mmCIF file of C-alpha atoms and ligand atoms in Angstrom:
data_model
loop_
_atom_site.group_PDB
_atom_site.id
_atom_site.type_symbol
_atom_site.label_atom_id
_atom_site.label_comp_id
_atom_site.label_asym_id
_atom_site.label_seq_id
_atom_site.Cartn_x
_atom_site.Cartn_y
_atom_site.Cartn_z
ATOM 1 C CA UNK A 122 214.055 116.843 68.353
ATOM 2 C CA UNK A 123 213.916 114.984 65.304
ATOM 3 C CA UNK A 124 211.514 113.565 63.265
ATOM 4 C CA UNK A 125 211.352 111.151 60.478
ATOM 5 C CA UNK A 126 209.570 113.070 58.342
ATOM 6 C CA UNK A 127 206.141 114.703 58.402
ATOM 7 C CA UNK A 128 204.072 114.654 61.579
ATOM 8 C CA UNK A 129 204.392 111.383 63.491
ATOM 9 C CA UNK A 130 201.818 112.349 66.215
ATOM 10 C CA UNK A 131 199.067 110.833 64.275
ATOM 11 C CA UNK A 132 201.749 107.564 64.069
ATOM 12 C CA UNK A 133 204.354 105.996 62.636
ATOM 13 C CA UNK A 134 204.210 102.767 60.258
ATOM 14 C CA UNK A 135 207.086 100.008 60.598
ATOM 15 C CA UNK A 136 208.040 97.388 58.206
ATOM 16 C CA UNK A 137 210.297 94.931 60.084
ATOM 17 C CA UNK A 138 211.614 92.233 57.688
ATOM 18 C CA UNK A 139 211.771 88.412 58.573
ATOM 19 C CA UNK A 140 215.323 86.962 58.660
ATOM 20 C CA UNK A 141 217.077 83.182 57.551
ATOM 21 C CA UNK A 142 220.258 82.360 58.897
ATOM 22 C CA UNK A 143 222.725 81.474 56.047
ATOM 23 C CA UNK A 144 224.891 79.671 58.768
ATOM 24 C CA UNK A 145 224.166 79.012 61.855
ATOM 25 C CA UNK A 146 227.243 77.664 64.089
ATOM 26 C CA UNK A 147 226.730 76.440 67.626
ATOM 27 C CA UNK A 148 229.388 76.655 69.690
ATOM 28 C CA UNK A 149 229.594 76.021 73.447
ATOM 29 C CA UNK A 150 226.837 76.182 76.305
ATOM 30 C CA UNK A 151 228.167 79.513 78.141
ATOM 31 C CA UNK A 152 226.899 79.774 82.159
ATOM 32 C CA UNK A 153 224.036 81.781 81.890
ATOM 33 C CA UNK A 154 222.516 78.995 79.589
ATOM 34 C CA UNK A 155 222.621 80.186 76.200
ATOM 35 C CA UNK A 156 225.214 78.790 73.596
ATOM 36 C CA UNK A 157 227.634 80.861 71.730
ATOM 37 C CA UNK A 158 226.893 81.202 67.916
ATOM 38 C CA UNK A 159 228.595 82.452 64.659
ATOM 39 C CA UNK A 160 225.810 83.088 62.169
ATOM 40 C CA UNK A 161 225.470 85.129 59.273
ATOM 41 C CA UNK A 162 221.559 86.843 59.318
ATOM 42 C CA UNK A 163 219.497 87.631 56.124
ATOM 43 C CA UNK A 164 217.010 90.314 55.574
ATOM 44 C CA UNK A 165 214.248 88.745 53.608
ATOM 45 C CA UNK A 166 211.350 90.490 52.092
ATOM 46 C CA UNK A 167 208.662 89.601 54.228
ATOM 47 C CA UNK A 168 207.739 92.104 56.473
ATOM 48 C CA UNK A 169 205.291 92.427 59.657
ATOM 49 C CA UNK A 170 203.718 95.878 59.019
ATOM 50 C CA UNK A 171 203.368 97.221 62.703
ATOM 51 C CA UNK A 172 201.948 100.525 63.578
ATOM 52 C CA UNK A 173 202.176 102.832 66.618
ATOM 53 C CA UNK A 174 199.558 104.925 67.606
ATOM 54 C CA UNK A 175 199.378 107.662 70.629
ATOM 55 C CA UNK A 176 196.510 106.159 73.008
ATOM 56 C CA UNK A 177 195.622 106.490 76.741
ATOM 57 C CA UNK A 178 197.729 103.687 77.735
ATOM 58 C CA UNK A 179 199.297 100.564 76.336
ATOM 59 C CA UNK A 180 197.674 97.980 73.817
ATOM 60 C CA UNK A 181 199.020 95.357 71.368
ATOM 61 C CA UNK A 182 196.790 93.794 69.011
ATOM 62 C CA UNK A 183 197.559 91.237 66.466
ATOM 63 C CA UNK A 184 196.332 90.371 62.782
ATOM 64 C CA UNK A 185 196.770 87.586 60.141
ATOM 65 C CA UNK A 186 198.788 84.134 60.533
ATOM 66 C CA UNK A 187 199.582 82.867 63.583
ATOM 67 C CA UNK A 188 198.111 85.743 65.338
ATOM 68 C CA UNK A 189 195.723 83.410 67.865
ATOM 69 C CA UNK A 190 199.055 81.915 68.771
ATOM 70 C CA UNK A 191 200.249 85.175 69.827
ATOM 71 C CA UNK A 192 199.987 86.622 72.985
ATOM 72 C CA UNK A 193 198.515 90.174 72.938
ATOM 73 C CA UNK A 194 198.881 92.780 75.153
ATOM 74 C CA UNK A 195 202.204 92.546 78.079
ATOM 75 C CA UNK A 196 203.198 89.268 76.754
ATOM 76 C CA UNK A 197 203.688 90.593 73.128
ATOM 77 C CA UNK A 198 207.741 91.105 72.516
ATOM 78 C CA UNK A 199 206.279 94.181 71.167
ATOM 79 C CA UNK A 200 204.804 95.227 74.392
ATOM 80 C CA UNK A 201 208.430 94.475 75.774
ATOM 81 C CA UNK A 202 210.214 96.992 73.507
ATOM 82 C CA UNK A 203 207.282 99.766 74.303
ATOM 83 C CA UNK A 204 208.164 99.787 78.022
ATOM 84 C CA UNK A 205 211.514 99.473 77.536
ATOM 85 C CA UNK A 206 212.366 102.453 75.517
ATOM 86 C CA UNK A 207 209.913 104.233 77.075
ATOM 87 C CA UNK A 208 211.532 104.013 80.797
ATOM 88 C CA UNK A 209 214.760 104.584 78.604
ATOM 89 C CA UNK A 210 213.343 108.357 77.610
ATOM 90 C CA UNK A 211 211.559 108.999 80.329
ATOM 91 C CA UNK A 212 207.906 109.087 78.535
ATOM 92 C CA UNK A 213 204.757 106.874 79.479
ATOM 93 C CA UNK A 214 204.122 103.893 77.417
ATOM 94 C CA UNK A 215 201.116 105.276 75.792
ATOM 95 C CA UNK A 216 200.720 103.771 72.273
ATOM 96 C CA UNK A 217 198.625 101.499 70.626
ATOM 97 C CA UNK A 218 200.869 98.775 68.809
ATOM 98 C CA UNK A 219 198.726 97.285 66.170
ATOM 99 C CA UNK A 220 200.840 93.854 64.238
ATOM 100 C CA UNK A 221 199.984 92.801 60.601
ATOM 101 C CA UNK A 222 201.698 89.551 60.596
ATOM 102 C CA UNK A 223 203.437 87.779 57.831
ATOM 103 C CA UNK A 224 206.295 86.237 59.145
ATOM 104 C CA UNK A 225 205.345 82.660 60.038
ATOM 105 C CA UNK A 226 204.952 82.039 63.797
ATOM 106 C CA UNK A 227 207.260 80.579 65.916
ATOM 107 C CA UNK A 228 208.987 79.709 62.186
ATOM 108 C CA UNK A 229 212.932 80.256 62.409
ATOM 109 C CA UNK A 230 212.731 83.810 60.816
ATOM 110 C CA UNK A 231 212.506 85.708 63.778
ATOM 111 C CA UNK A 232 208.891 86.912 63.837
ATOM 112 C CA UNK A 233 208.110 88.506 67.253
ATOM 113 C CA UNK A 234 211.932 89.823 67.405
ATOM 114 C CA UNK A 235 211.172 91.915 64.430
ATOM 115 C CA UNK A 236 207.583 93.071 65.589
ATOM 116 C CA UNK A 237 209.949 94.621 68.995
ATOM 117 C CA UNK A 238 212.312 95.910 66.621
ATOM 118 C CA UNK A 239 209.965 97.758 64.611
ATOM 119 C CA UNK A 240 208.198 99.282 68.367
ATOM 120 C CA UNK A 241 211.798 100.524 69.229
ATOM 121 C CA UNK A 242 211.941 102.255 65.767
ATOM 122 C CA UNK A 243 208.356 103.272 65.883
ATOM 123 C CA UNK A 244 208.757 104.885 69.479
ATOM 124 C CA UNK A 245 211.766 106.917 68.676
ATOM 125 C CA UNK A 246 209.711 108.545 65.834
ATOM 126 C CA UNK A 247 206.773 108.672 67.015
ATOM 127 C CA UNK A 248 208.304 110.277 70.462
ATOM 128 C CA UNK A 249 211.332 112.472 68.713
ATOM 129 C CA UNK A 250 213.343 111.123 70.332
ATOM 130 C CA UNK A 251 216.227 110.521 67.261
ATOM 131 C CA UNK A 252 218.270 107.592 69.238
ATOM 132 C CA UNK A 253 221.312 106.239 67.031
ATOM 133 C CA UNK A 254 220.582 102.552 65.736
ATOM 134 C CA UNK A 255 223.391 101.522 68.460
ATOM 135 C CA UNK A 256 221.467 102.688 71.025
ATOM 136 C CA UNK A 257 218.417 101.250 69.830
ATOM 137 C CA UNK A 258 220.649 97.965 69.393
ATOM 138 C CA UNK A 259 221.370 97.827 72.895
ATOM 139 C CA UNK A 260 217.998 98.337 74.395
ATOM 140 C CA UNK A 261 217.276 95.392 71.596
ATOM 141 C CA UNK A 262 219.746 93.017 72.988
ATOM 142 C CA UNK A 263 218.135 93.326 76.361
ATOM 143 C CA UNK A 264 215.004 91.980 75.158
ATOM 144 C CA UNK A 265 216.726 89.440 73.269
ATOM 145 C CA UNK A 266 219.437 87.851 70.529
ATOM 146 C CA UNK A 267 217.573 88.596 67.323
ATOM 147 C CA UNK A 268 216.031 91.362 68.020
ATOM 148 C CA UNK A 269 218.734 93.907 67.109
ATOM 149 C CA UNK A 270 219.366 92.641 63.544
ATOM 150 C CA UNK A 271 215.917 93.715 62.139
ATOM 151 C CA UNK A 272 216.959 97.129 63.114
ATOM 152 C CA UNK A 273 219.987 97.278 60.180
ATOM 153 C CA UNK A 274 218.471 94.337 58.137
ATOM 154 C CA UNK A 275 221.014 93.668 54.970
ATOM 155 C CA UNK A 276 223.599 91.160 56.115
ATOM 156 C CA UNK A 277 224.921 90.935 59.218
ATOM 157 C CA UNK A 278 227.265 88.615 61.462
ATOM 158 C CA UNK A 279 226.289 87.665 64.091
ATOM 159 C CA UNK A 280 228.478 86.818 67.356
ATOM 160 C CA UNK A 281 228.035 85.910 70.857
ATOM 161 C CA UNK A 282 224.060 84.943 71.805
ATOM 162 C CA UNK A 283 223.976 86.518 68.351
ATOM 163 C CA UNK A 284 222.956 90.139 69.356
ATOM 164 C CA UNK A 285 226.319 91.433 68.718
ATOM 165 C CA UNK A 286 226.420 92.599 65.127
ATOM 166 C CA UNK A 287 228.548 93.062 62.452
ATOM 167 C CA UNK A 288 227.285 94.358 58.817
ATOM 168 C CA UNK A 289 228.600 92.770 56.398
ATOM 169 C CA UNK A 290 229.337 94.786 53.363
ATOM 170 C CA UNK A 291 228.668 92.272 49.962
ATOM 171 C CA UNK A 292 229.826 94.468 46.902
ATOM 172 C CA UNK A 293 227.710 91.776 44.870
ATOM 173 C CA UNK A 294 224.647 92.973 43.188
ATOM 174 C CA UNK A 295 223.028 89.853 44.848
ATOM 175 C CA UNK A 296 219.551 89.771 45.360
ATOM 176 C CA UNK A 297 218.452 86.284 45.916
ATOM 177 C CA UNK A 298 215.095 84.850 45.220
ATOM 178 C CA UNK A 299 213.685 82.353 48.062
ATOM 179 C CA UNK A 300 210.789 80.873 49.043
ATOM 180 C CA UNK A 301 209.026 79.115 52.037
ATOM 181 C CA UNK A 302 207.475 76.710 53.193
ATOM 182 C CA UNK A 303 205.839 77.168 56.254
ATOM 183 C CA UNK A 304 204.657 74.427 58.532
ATOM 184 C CA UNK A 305 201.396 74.008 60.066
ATOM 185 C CA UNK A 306 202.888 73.871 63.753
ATOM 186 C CA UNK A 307 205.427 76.245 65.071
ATOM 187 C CA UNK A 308 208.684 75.269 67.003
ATOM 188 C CA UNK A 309 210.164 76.289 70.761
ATOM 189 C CA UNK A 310 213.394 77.810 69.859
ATOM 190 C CA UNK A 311 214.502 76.226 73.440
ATOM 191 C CA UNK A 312 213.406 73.028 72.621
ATOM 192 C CA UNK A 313 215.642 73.031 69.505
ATOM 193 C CA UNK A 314 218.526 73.850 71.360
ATOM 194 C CA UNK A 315 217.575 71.088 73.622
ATOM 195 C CA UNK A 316 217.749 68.341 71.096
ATOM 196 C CA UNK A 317 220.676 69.959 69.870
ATOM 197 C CA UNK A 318 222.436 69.429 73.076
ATOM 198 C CA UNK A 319 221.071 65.890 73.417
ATOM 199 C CA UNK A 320 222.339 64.741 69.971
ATOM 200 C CA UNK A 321 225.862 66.521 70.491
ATOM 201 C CA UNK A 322 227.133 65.424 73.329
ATOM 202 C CA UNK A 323 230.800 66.140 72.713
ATOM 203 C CA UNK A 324 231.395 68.623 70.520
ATOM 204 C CA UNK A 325 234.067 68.770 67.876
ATOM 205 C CA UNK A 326 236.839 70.780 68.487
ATOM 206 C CA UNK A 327 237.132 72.095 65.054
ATOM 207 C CA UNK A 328 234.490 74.523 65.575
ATOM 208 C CA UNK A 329 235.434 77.464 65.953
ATOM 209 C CA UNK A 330 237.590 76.753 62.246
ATOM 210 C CA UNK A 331 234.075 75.194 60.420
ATOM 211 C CA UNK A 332 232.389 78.323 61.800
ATOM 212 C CA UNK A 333 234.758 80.917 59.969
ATOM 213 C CA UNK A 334 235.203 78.478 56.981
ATOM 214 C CA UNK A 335 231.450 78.850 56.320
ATOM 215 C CA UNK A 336 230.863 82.483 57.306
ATOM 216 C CA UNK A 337 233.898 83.157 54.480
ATOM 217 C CA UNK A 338 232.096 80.728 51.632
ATOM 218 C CA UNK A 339 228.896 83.222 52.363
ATOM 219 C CA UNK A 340 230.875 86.013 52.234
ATOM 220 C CA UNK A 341 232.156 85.176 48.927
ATOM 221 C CA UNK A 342 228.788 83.940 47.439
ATOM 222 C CA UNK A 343 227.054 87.196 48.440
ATOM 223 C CA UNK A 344 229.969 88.895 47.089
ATOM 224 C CA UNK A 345 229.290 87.553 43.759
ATOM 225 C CA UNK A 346 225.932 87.571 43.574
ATOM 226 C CA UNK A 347 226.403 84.033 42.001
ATOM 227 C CA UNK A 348 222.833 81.759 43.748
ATOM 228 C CA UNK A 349 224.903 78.466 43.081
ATOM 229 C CA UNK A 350 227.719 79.747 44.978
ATOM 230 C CA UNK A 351 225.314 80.666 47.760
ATOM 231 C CA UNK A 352 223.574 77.544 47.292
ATOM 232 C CA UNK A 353 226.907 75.754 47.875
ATOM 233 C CA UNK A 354 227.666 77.330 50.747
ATOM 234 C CA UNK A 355 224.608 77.444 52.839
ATOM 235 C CA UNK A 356 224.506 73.687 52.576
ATOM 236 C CA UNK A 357 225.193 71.791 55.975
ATOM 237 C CA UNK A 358 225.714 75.056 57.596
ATOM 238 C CA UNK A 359 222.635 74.831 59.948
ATOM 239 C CA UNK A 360 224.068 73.321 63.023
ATOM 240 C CA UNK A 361 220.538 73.384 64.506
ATOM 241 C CA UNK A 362 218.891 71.555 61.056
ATOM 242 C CA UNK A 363 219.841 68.377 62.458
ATOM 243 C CA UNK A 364 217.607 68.936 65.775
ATOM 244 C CA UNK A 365 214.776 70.604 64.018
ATOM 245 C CA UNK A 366 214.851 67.519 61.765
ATOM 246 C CA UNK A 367 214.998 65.165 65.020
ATOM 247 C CA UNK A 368 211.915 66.799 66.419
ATOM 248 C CA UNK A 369 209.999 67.414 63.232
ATOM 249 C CA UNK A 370 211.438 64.202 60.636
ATOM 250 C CA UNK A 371 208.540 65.518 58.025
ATOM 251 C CA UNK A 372 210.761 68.472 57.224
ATOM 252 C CA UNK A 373 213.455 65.838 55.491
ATOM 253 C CA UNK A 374 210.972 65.360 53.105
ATOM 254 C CA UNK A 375 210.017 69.069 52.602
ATOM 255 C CA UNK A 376 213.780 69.809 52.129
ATOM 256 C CA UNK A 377 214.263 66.601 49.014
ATOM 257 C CA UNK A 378 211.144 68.262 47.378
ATOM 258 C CA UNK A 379 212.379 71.721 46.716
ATOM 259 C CA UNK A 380 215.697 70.235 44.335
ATOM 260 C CA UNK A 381 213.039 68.413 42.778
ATOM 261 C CA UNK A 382 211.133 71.337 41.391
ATOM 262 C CA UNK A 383 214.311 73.643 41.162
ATOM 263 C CA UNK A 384 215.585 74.831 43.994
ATOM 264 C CA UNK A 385 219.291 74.954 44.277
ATOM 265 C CA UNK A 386 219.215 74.427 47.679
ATOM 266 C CA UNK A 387 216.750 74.035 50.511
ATOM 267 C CA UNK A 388 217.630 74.796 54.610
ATOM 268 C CA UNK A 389 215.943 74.494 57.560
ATOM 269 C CA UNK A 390 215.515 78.498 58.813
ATOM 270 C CA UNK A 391 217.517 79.331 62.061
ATOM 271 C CA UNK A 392 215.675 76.867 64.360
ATOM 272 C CA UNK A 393 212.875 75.812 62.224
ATOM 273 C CA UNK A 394 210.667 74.258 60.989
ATOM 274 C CA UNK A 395 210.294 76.491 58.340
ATOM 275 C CA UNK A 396 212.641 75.577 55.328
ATOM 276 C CA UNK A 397 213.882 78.053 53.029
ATOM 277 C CA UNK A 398 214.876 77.401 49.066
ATOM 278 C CA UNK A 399 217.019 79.140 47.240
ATOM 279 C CA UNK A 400 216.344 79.861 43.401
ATOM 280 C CA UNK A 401 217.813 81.116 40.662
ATOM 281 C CA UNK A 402 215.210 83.731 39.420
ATOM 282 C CA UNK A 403 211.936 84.889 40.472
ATOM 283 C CA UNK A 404 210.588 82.899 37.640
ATOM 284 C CA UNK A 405 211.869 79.233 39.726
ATOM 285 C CA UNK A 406 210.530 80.645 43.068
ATOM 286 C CA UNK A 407 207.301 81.197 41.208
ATOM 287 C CA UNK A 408 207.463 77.799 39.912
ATOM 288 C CA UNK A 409 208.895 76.303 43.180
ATOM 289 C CA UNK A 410 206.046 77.572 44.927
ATOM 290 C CA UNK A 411 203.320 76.637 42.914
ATOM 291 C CA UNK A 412 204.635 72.997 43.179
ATOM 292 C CA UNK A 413 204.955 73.390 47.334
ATOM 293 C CA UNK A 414 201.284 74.875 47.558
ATOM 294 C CA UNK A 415 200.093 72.030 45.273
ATOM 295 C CA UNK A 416 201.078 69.560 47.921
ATOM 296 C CA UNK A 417 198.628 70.763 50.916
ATOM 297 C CA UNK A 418 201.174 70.163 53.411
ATOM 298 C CA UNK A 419 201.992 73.924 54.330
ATOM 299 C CA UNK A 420 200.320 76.244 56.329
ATOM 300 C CA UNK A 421 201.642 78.776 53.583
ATOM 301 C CA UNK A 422 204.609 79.128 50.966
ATOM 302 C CA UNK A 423 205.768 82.626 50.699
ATOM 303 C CA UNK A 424 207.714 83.962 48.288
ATOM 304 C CA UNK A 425 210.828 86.633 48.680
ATOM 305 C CA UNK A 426 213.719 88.226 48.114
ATOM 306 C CA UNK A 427 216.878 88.648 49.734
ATOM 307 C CA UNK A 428 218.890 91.131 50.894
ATOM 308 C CA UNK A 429 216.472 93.615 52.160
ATOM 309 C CA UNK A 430 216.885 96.707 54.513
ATOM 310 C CA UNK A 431 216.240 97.003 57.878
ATOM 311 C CA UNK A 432 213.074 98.860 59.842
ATOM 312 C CA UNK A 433 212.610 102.097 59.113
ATOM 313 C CA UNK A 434 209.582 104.461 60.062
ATOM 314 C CA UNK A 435 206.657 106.012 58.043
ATOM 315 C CA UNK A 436 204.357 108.577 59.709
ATOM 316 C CA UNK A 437 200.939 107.918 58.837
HETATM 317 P P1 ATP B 189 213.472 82.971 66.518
HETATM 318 O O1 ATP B 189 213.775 82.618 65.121
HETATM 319 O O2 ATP B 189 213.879 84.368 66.911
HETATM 320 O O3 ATP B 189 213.928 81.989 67.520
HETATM 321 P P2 ATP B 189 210.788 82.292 65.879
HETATM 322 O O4 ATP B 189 210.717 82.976 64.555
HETATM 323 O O5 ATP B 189 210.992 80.825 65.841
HETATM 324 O O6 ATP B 189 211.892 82.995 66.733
HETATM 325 P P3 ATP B 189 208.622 83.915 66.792
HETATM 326 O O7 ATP B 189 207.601 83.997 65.712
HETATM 327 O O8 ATP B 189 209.500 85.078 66.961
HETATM 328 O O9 ATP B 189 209.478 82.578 66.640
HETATM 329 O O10 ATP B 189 207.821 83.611 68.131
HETATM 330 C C1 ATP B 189 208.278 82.853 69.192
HETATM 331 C C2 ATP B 189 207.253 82.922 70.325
HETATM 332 O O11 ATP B 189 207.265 84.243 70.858
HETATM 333 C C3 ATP B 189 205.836 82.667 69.842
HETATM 334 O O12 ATP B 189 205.469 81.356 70.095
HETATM 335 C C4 ATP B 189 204.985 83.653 70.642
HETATM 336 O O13 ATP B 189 204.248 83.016 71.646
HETATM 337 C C5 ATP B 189 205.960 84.618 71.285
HETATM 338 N N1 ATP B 189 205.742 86.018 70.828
HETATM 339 C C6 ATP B 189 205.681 87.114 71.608
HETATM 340 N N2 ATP B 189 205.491 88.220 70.882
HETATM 341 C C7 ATP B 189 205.408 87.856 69.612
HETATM 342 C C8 ATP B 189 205.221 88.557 68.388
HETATM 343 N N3 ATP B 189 205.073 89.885 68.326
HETATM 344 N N4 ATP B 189 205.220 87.837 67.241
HETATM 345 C C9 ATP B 189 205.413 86.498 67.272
HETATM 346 N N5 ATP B 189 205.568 85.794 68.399
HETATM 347 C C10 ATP B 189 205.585 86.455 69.569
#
């Protein structure tokens, strides 16, 4: 058996990051409903702390932001992962999952995918069972598309619903200073795509081309650790900013404000609505966010940075 260190039985401690997509390409709607994207995910520093506990059956319970929102107990993603690698082993699904949240709700950064990604990593500790982080990644693309990147965090492309994953390497000393700005009312991922699909109805058959050109400008910005590069190239990259935008028109004027106090460049994340900014330094995120907070429009505006790792597990 292994263990990640010291005695898990007591439990095991996850930090599961948040994540913004630097592009986001859209490509067709495939038959079983979902469309095929090209996207490049980023680990950002702002983690859901969840921990798993042994207990005489199954519970998931939910703290901070967003948490009323949340279901808790069977309907938590969390809850999801739990039964799932537990039929996987062959072990009951006896833990107490306990979520400190921090990733805004239903926010574009992939909240409740990390919270299942960190009870995958949690029950493999916590249970011994040492499964490679390509098993894990399977059982995570079962429960669904953005669930298995939290589990490598970094940089990653991703292809096909966007659970299968490529790491990219950046050789750039880049970390990258962002903030956010997190609305007061979440958004259905579905319903994004929905609007998406209403305002494209043809789409252009350059695609596939736009969706490599961007992953490569990325690529190269990360590479040299240069924030105007990146800035460049995450700009129009979003193919669902449009949509969120359609649905939520407010966010146009969150995304004019950041430039104004600094930021190189302001996105919607993944499906929205929250929008991310880009900085130069942690001294402009600093001074972007005290700007953002002055206005009273956000729920919250969090600062981070970016590349971060992935989940890893800490016994109690
Ligand atoms: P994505 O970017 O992956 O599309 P998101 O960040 O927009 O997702 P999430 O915060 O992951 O949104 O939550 C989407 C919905 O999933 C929520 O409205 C919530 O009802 C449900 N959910 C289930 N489990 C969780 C969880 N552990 N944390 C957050 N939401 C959860």
């Amino acid at each position: 058996m292994s263990r990640v260190g010291g005695d898990p039985r007591a439990g095991v401690t996850v930090r599961a990051p948040g994540k913004v997509n630097l592009t986001l390409s859209v490509g067709p709607r495939r038959p079983d409903g979902y469309h095929e994207l090209t996207t490049v995910f980023l680990a950002v520093g702002l983690h859901d702390v969840v921990r798993i506990a042994p207990a005489a059956r199954l519970t998931v319970t939910v703290r901070g932001p967003g948490a009323a929102d949340i279901p808790a107990g069977d309907g938590n993603l969390a809850a999801r992962a739990v039964r799932l690698i537990a039929r996987a082993a062959g072990v009951e699904p006896a833990v107490a999952v306990h979520i400190d949240k921090r990733i805004p709700v239903a926010g574009g950064m992939a909240g409740g995918s990390a919270d299942a990604a960190a009870a995958l990593v949690g029950c493999d500790a916590l249970w011994g069972l040492g499964l490679p982080r390509e098993d894990l990644r399977l059982l995570a693309a079962e429960l669904g598309s953005d669930v298995g990147f939290p589990l490598y965090g970094g940089v990653a492309l991703g292809t096909g619903r966007g659970e299968l994953l490529t790491p990219l390497e950046t050789s750039g000393a880049g970390v990258f200073h962002w903030v956010f700005a997190v609305s007061p009312h979440g958004l259905a991922t579905p319903a994004v795509f929905q609007e998406y699909d209403r305002l494209r109805r043809t789409r252009p058959a350059d695609g596939e081309r736009v969706a490599a050109e961007r992953v490569a400008a990325v690529t190269d910005a990360l590479d040299s650790g240069d924030a105007a590069l990146l800035a460049a190239a995450v700009k129009d990259a979003n193919d669902l900013q449009e949509a969120a935008l359609s649905l939520r028109p407010e966010l146009a004027d969150t995304l004019r404000l950041g430039p104004e106090h600094g930021a190189l460049a302001g996105l919607v994340s993944g499906s929205g609505p929250t929008c991310a900014f880009l900085t130069e330094s942690a001294h402009a995120a600093a001074t972007l966010a005290t700007a953002l907070s002055a206005t009273d429009r956000y729920r919250d505006v969090l600062v981070a940075v970016g590349p971060t790792g992935g989940c890893s597990a800490v016994p109690d």
